[in-house]
Short mmCIF file of C-alpha atoms and ligand atoms in Angstrom, two decimals:
data_model
loop_
_atom_site.label_atom_id
_atom_site.label_comp_id
_atom_site.label_asym_id
_atom_site.label_seq_id
_atom_site.Cartn_x
_atom_site.Cartn_y
_atom_site.Cartn_z
CA MET A 1 2.79 -19.33 48.70
CA TYR A 2 3.02 -15.61 49.22
CA GLN A 3 3.46 -12.83 46.71
CA GLN A 4 4.02 -9.20 47.28
CA SER A 5 3.83 -6.21 44.98
CA LYS A 6 4.34 -2.50 45.35
CA HIS A 7 0.74 -1.52 45.96
CA PHE A 8 -0.89 -4.27 47.98
CA ASP A 9 -0.35 -7.58 49.61
CA LEU A 10 -2.00 -10.68 48.34
CA ILE A 11 -1.88 -14.14 49.74
CA PHE A 12 -2.52 -17.34 47.82
CA ILE A 13 -3.15 -20.46 49.86
CA SER A 14 -3.57 -23.79 48.24
CA LEU A 15 -4.65 -27.17 49.50
CA VAL A 16 -4.25 -30.33 47.51
CA THR A 17 -6.76 -33.10 48.04
CA TYR A 18 -7.15 -36.36 46.23
CA PHE A 19 -10.46 -37.75 45.06
CA GLY A 20 -9.92 -41.19 43.61
CA PHE A 21 -7.45 -40.98 40.77
CA SER A 22 -7.93 -37.31 39.99
CA GLN A 23 -6.16 -34.55 41.81
CA THR A 24 -8.13 -31.49 42.85
CA CYS A 25 -6.68 -28.25 44.13
CA LEU A 26 -8.65 -25.88 46.30
CA LEU A 27 -7.44 -22.33 46.11
CA PHE A 28 -8.34 -19.58 48.51
CA PHE A 29 -7.55 -15.96 47.77
CA ALA A 30 -7.54 -13.17 50.30
CA GLN A 31 -6.18 -9.70 50.56
CA LEU A 32 -4.02 -9.18 53.61
CA SER A 33 -5.59 -5.75 54.02
CA GLN A 34 -8.87 -7.52 54.79
CA GLY A 35 -7.31 -8.58 58.06
CA GLN A 36 -7.53 -12.31 58.14
CA LEU A 37 -7.76 -15.27 55.87
CA ARG A 38 -10.85 -17.39 56.34
CA VAL A 39 -10.58 -21.00 55.39
CA VAL A 40 -13.93 -21.89 53.91
CA PRO A 41 -15.24 -25.43 54.37
CA THR A 42 -16.47 -26.86 51.09
CA ILE A 43 -19.92 -27.49 52.58
CA ALA A 44 -20.27 -23.71 52.91
CA ASN A 45 -20.90 -21.47 49.92
CA ALA A 46 -17.29 -21.82 48.80
CA LYS A 47 -15.95 -21.19 45.34
CA VAL A 48 -13.87 -24.16 44.32
CA TYR A 49 -11.70 -24.03 41.22
CA TYR A 50 -10.08 -26.96 39.52
CA PHE A 51 -6.71 -26.18 37.97
CA GLY A 52 -5.62 -29.67 37.09
CA ASN A 53 -2.22 -30.86 38.25
CA ARG A 54 -0.65 -27.44 38.10
CA SER A 55 1.67 -25.78 40.53
CA PHE A 56 0.26 -22.60 42.05
CA SER A 57 3.69 -21.07 41.92
CA ALA A 58 2.86 -20.60 38.23
CA LEU A 59 0.33 -17.86 39.09
CA LYS A 60 1.74 -14.48 38.07
CA PHE A 61 0.76 -10.89 37.58
CA PHE A 62 0.54 -9.90 33.93
CA ASN A 63 3.15 -7.24 33.14
CA ARG A 64 2.59 -5.33 29.94
CA SER A 65 5.68 -4.50 27.88
CA ASN A 66 4.77 -3.37 24.36
CA GLU A 67 1.51 -5.27 23.80
CA ALA A 68 -1.13 -3.22 22.06
CA VAL A 69 -4.20 -1.97 23.95
CA TYR A 70 -7.02 -0.60 21.76
CA PRO A 71 -9.69 1.76 23.14
CA ILE A 72 -13.26 0.96 22.09
CA TRP A 73 -16.77 2.30 22.73
CA ASN A 74 -20.36 1.53 21.75
CA THR A 75 -19.53 -2.15 22.15
CA ILE A 76 -21.29 -4.96 24.01
CA ALA A 77 -20.14 -8.50 24.77
CA GLY A 78 -20.63 -10.60 21.64
CA GLY A 79 -20.89 -7.43 19.51
CA ASN A 80 -18.45 -5.80 17.11
CA SER A 81 -15.86 -3.42 18.53
CA SER A 82 -16.15 0.26 17.63
CA PRO A 83 -12.75 1.94 17.73
CA THR A 84 -12.53 5.29 19.46
CA TRP A 85 -9.40 6.35 17.63
CA THR A 86 -11.30 7.17 14.45
CA SER A 87 -13.87 9.93 14.84
CA GLU A 88 -16.24 8.03 12.63
CA ILE A 89 -19.01 10.58 13.07
CA GLU A 90 -18.08 14.22 13.40
CA GLY A 91 -19.24 15.52 16.74
CA ILE A 92 -19.72 12.13 18.33
CA TYR A 93 -19.20 12.72 21.98
CA ASN A 94 -16.47 10.51 23.15
CA ILE A 95 -13.07 11.01 24.60
CA ALA A 96 -10.58 8.30 25.30
CA ASP A 97 -7.32 8.53 27.13
CA SER A 98 -4.94 5.77 26.23
CA PRO A 99 -6.01 2.51 27.88
CA ASP A 100 -2.33 1.44 28.13
CA VAL A 101 -2.27 3.05 31.55
CA VAL A 102 -4.42 0.32 33.07
CA PHE A 103 -1.30 -1.88 32.91
CA ASP A 104 1.31 0.63 34.13
CA ASN A 105 1.19 -0.28 37.85
CA ASP A 106 0.46 3.37 38.60
CA LEU A 107 -2.70 4.19 40.56
CA THR A 108 -2.52 7.85 39.52
CA THR A 109 -2.77 7.43 35.72
CA GLU A 110 -6.30 6.65 34.58
CA TYR A 111 -8.22 5.53 31.52
CA THR A 112 -11.31 7.65 30.93
CA ASN A 113 -13.94 6.96 28.30
CA CYS A 114 -17.24 8.84 28.00
CA GLY A 115 -18.77 6.59 25.38
CA SER A 116 -21.67 8.38 23.76
CA CYS A 117 -21.58 11.30 26.23
CA SER A 118 -19.80 14.60 26.04
CA SER A 119 -17.03 15.28 28.51
CA GLY A 120 -18.78 18.59 29.23
CA SER A 121 -21.02 18.63 32.27
CA SER A 122 -24.12 19.17 30.13
CA SER A 123 -24.47 15.45 29.56
CA MET A 124 -24.25 13.69 32.89
CA LEU A 125 -26.05 10.38 32.91
CA ILE A 126 -25.82 7.14 34.84
CA THR A 127 -25.24 5.44 31.46
CA CYS A 128 -22.33 7.64 30.30
CA GLY A 129 -19.24 5.49 29.79
CA GLU A 130 -21.20 2.26 29.53
CA ASN A 131 -20.24 -0.08 26.70
CA THR A 132 -16.73 1.37 26.55
CA GLY A 133 -13.48 -0.40 27.25
CA TRP A 134 -10.46 -1.80 25.43
CA TYR A 135 -8.92 -4.93 24.09
CA LEU A 136 -5.42 -6.17 24.70
CA SER A 137 -3.45 -8.18 22.14
CA LEU A 138 -0.56 -10.26 23.40
CA GLY A 139 0.69 -11.09 19.91
CA ASN A 140 2.00 -14.63 19.96
CA ARG A 141 1.83 -14.97 23.73
CA PHE A 142 -0.95 -16.48 25.80
CA PHE A 143 -2.21 -15.69 29.26
CA SER A 144 -4.76 -17.70 31.23
CA LEU A 145 -6.72 -15.24 33.35
CA VAL A 146 -7.56 -16.58 36.81
CA ALA A 147 -8.42 -13.39 38.71
CA PHE A 148 -8.16 -9.61 38.48
CA TYR A 149 -8.18 -6.37 40.43
CA ILE A 150 -9.39 -2.97 39.24
CA GLY A 151 -7.86 0.25 40.55
CA THR A 152 -10.14 3.24 41.19
CA ASN A 153 -9.68 6.60 39.52
CA THR A 154 -8.06 9.54 41.30
CA LYS A 155 -11.05 11.87 41.87
CA TYR A 156 -14.56 10.70 40.99
CA PRO A 157 -16.28 7.82 42.84
CA GLN A 158 -19.35 8.24 40.59
CA ARG A 159 -17.14 7.26 37.62
CA ASP A 160 -16.12 3.91 39.14
CA PRO A 161 -17.11 0.97 36.95
CA LEU A 162 -19.31 -1.49 38.89
CA THR A 163 -19.87 -4.29 36.40
CA ILE A 164 -17.89 -5.51 33.42
CA THR A 165 -17.71 -8.22 30.82
CA ILE A 166 -14.42 -9.93 29.97
CA GLU A 167 -13.99 -11.89 26.75
CA GLY A 168 -11.08 -13.86 25.34
CA SER A 169 -10.08 -14.61 21.76
CA ASN A 170 -7.37 -16.50 19.93
CA LEU A 171 -8.20 -15.19 16.49
CA GLN A 172 -6.05 -12.87 14.41
CA ARG A 173 -5.77 -9.16 14.64
CA ASP A 174 -8.19 -8.19 11.83
CA GLU A 175 -10.84 -10.56 13.14
CA LEU A 176 -10.84 -9.04 16.62
CA ILE A 177 -13.17 -6.20 15.70
CA PHE A 178 -15.90 -8.78 15.09
CA GLY A 179 -18.08 -9.89 17.97
CA TRP A 180 -18.06 -13.53 16.86
CA SER A 181 -14.34 -13.74 17.50
CA TRP A 182 -14.80 -13.32 21.26
CA THR A 183 -15.81 -15.78 24.00
CA LEU A 184 -17.42 -14.42 27.17
CA ILE A 185 -15.54 -15.53 30.29
CA TYR A 186 -16.81 -13.06 32.90
CA ASN A 187 -19.95 -10.93 33.33
CA ASP A 188 -20.07 -9.64 36.88
CA SER A 189 -18.72 -7.22 39.45
CA THR A 190 -15.56 -5.12 39.15
CA GLY A 191 -14.93 -5.57 42.88
CA LEU A 192 -15.68 -1.86 43.40
CA VAL A 193 -19.30 -2.17 44.55
CA SER A 194 -18.25 -1.02 47.99
CA ASN A 195 -16.27 2.18 47.33
CA PRO A 196 -12.68 1.47 48.47
CA GLY A 197 -11.58 5.11 48.09
CA ARG A 198 -9.51 6.83 45.40
CA SER A 199 -6.44 5.33 43.69
CA THR A 200 -7.09 2.03 45.45
CA PHE A 201 -7.55 -1.54 44.34
CA GLY A 202 -10.98 -3.10 44.78
CA VAL A 203 -11.76 -6.62 45.89
CA LEU A 204 -10.09 -9.48 44.02
CA GLN A 205 -12.49 -11.00 41.48
CA ILE A 206 -12.09 -14.57 40.29
CA ILE A 207 -13.03 -15.85 36.83
CA PRO A 208 -15.66 -18.52 37.54
CA GLN A 209 -14.49 -21.06 35.00
CA PHE A 210 -11.46 -23.11 34.14
CA PRO A 211 -8.85 -20.61 32.87
CA LEU A 212 -8.08 -21.07 29.17
CA PRO A 213 -5.08 -19.50 27.45
CA TYR A 214 -6.05 -16.49 25.34
CA ALA A 215 -3.86 -14.19 23.26
CA ASN A 216 -6.43 -11.36 23.38
CA TYR A 217 -8.71 -9.99 26.07
CA ARG A 218 -11.61 -7.57 25.68
CA VAL A 219 -12.99 -5.72 28.72
CA LEU A 220 -16.20 -3.65 28.59
CA ILE A 221 -17.79 -1.54 31.30
CA THR A 222 -21.49 -2.37 31.67
CA SER A 223 -22.38 -0.04 34.56
CA LYS A 224 -20.85 2.60 36.77
CA ARG A 225 -21.49 3.94 40.26
CA GLY A 226 -23.18 7.27 39.67
CA ILE A 227 -24.21 10.12 37.45
CA ASP A 228 -21.23 11.50 35.56
CA THR A 229 -19.98 12.08 32.03
CA CYS A 230 -17.49 9.20 31.77
CA THR A 231 -16.18 6.07 33.38
CA SER A 232 -12.62 6.14 34.66
CA TYR A 233 -10.22 3.68 36.32
CA THR A 234 -6.49 3.45 36.87
CA GLU A 235 -5.54 -0.24 36.76
CA PHE A 236 -6.67 -3.60 35.47
CA MET A 237 -4.34 -6.04 37.17
CA MET A 238 -4.50 -9.54 35.72
CA ILE A 239 -3.43 -12.63 37.67
CA GLY A 240 -2.98 -15.95 35.93
CA TYR A 241 -0.44 -18.07 34.13
C1 LIG B 1 1.44 -34.02 39.28
O1 LIG B 1 2.66 -33.45 38.85
C2 LIG B 1 3.78 -33.88 39.65
C3 LIG B 1 4.99 -33.07 39.18
O2 LIG B 1 5.07 -33.00 37.79
C4 LIG B 1 3.96 -35.39 39.48
O3 LIG B 1 5.07 -35.83 40.28
C5 LIG B 1 2.69 -36.08 39.96
O4 LIG B 1 2.81 -37.48 39.76
C6 LIG B 1 1.48 -35.54 39.21
N1 LIG B 1 0.27 -36.11 39.81
C7 LIG B 1 -0.72 -36.63 39.10
C8 LIG B 1 -1.91 -37.15 39.88
O5 LIG B 1 -0.69 -36.71 37.90
C1 LIG B 2 5.53 -9.50 36.67
O1 LIG B 2 6.40 -8.81 37.53
C2 LIG B 2 6.42 -9.30 38.84
C3 LIG B 2 7.27 -8.36 39.69
O2 LIG B 2 8.45 -8.06 39.02
C4 LIG B 2 6.96 -10.74 38.83
O3 LIG B 2 6.98 -11.28 40.12
C5 LIG B 2 6.08 -11.59 37.94
O4 LIG B 2 6.59 -12.89 37.81
C6 LIG B 2 5.95 -10.96 36.55
N1 LIG B 2 4.95 -11.69 35.77
C7 LIG B 2 5.25 -12.37 34.66
C8 LIG B 2 4.09 -13.02 33.97
O5 LIG B 2 6.38 -12.46 34.21
C1 LIG B 3 -24.51 -10.15 31.73
O1 LIG B 3 -25.28 -10.21 32.90
C2 LIG B 3 -26.39 -9.35 32.89
C3 LIG B 3 -27.03 -9.37 34.26
O2 LIG B 3 -27.19 -10.67 34.70
C4 LIG B 3 -27.36 -9.79 31.79
O3 LIG B 3 -28.47 -8.93 31.74
C5 LIG B 3 -26.61 -9.73 30.46
O4 LIG B 3 -27.45 -10.23 29.41
C6 LIG B 3 -25.35 -10.55 30.51
N1 LIG B 3 -24.57 -10.32 29.29
C7 LIG B 3 -24.18 -11.29 28.50
C8 LIG B 3 -23.41 -10.88 27.29
O5 LIG B 3 -24.39 -12.47 28.73
#
């Protein structure tokens, strides 16, 4: 199966093997820009994902229409969400562009959040922008996240997020601010560890567990590349079904 989008090429290859009565699918992802697809033998350090008896043609990119995306800061996985749209403390140093732009398929519009730092150059720290992010509510829809790409910001490599947490929830809107409503599904690299350049997608990252359907996703930046006032990125492209 082969899918193409405006900004990059992605190839999905699937093999179906049978072990006894259960059916197992081995799925290999590769970006065409990486030159060639390597078929990894399972005796090597391969990542093997079991998707049940499901057609891979069901894998899709998530396209946002009017689903709400809420900016948050001062939040860690498992912890309560702190909204950035209320200036709860006068003079708290945070700015937040709208996080909607991470779903607009445009590698020139970016989401910037400084967390507890000022956007002025007087407070430049490696930690600025950590523990910031957003959560997405799909309403009554569900999406099972299989993999994702992050798009780099337009100007500042030092603002690139390097590690993130991703959590899912199926609770109701008012409960989503509480940490207990979220389940951690990913705590690892953004795929930007090696700087791919500006306004560019990083390396495809795969969720290392069986994809469950969630109606809400929360993404938090846990580290960034360098010393700067904020973290900033253009896209969060979700692949799943
Ligand atoms: C998997 O699904 C296909 C299509 O629905 C069906 O024909 C096939 O029997 C299923 N295989 C197993 C092992 O359940
Ligand atoms: C998102 O849009 C792309 C391109 O139009 C399409 O191929 C894909 O099926 C859409 N995804 C969903 C979940 O509808
Ligand atoms: C995420 O991983 C880091 C590094 O391994 C670890 O220190 C941290 O506790 C993890 N976070 C959660 C919420 O599990």
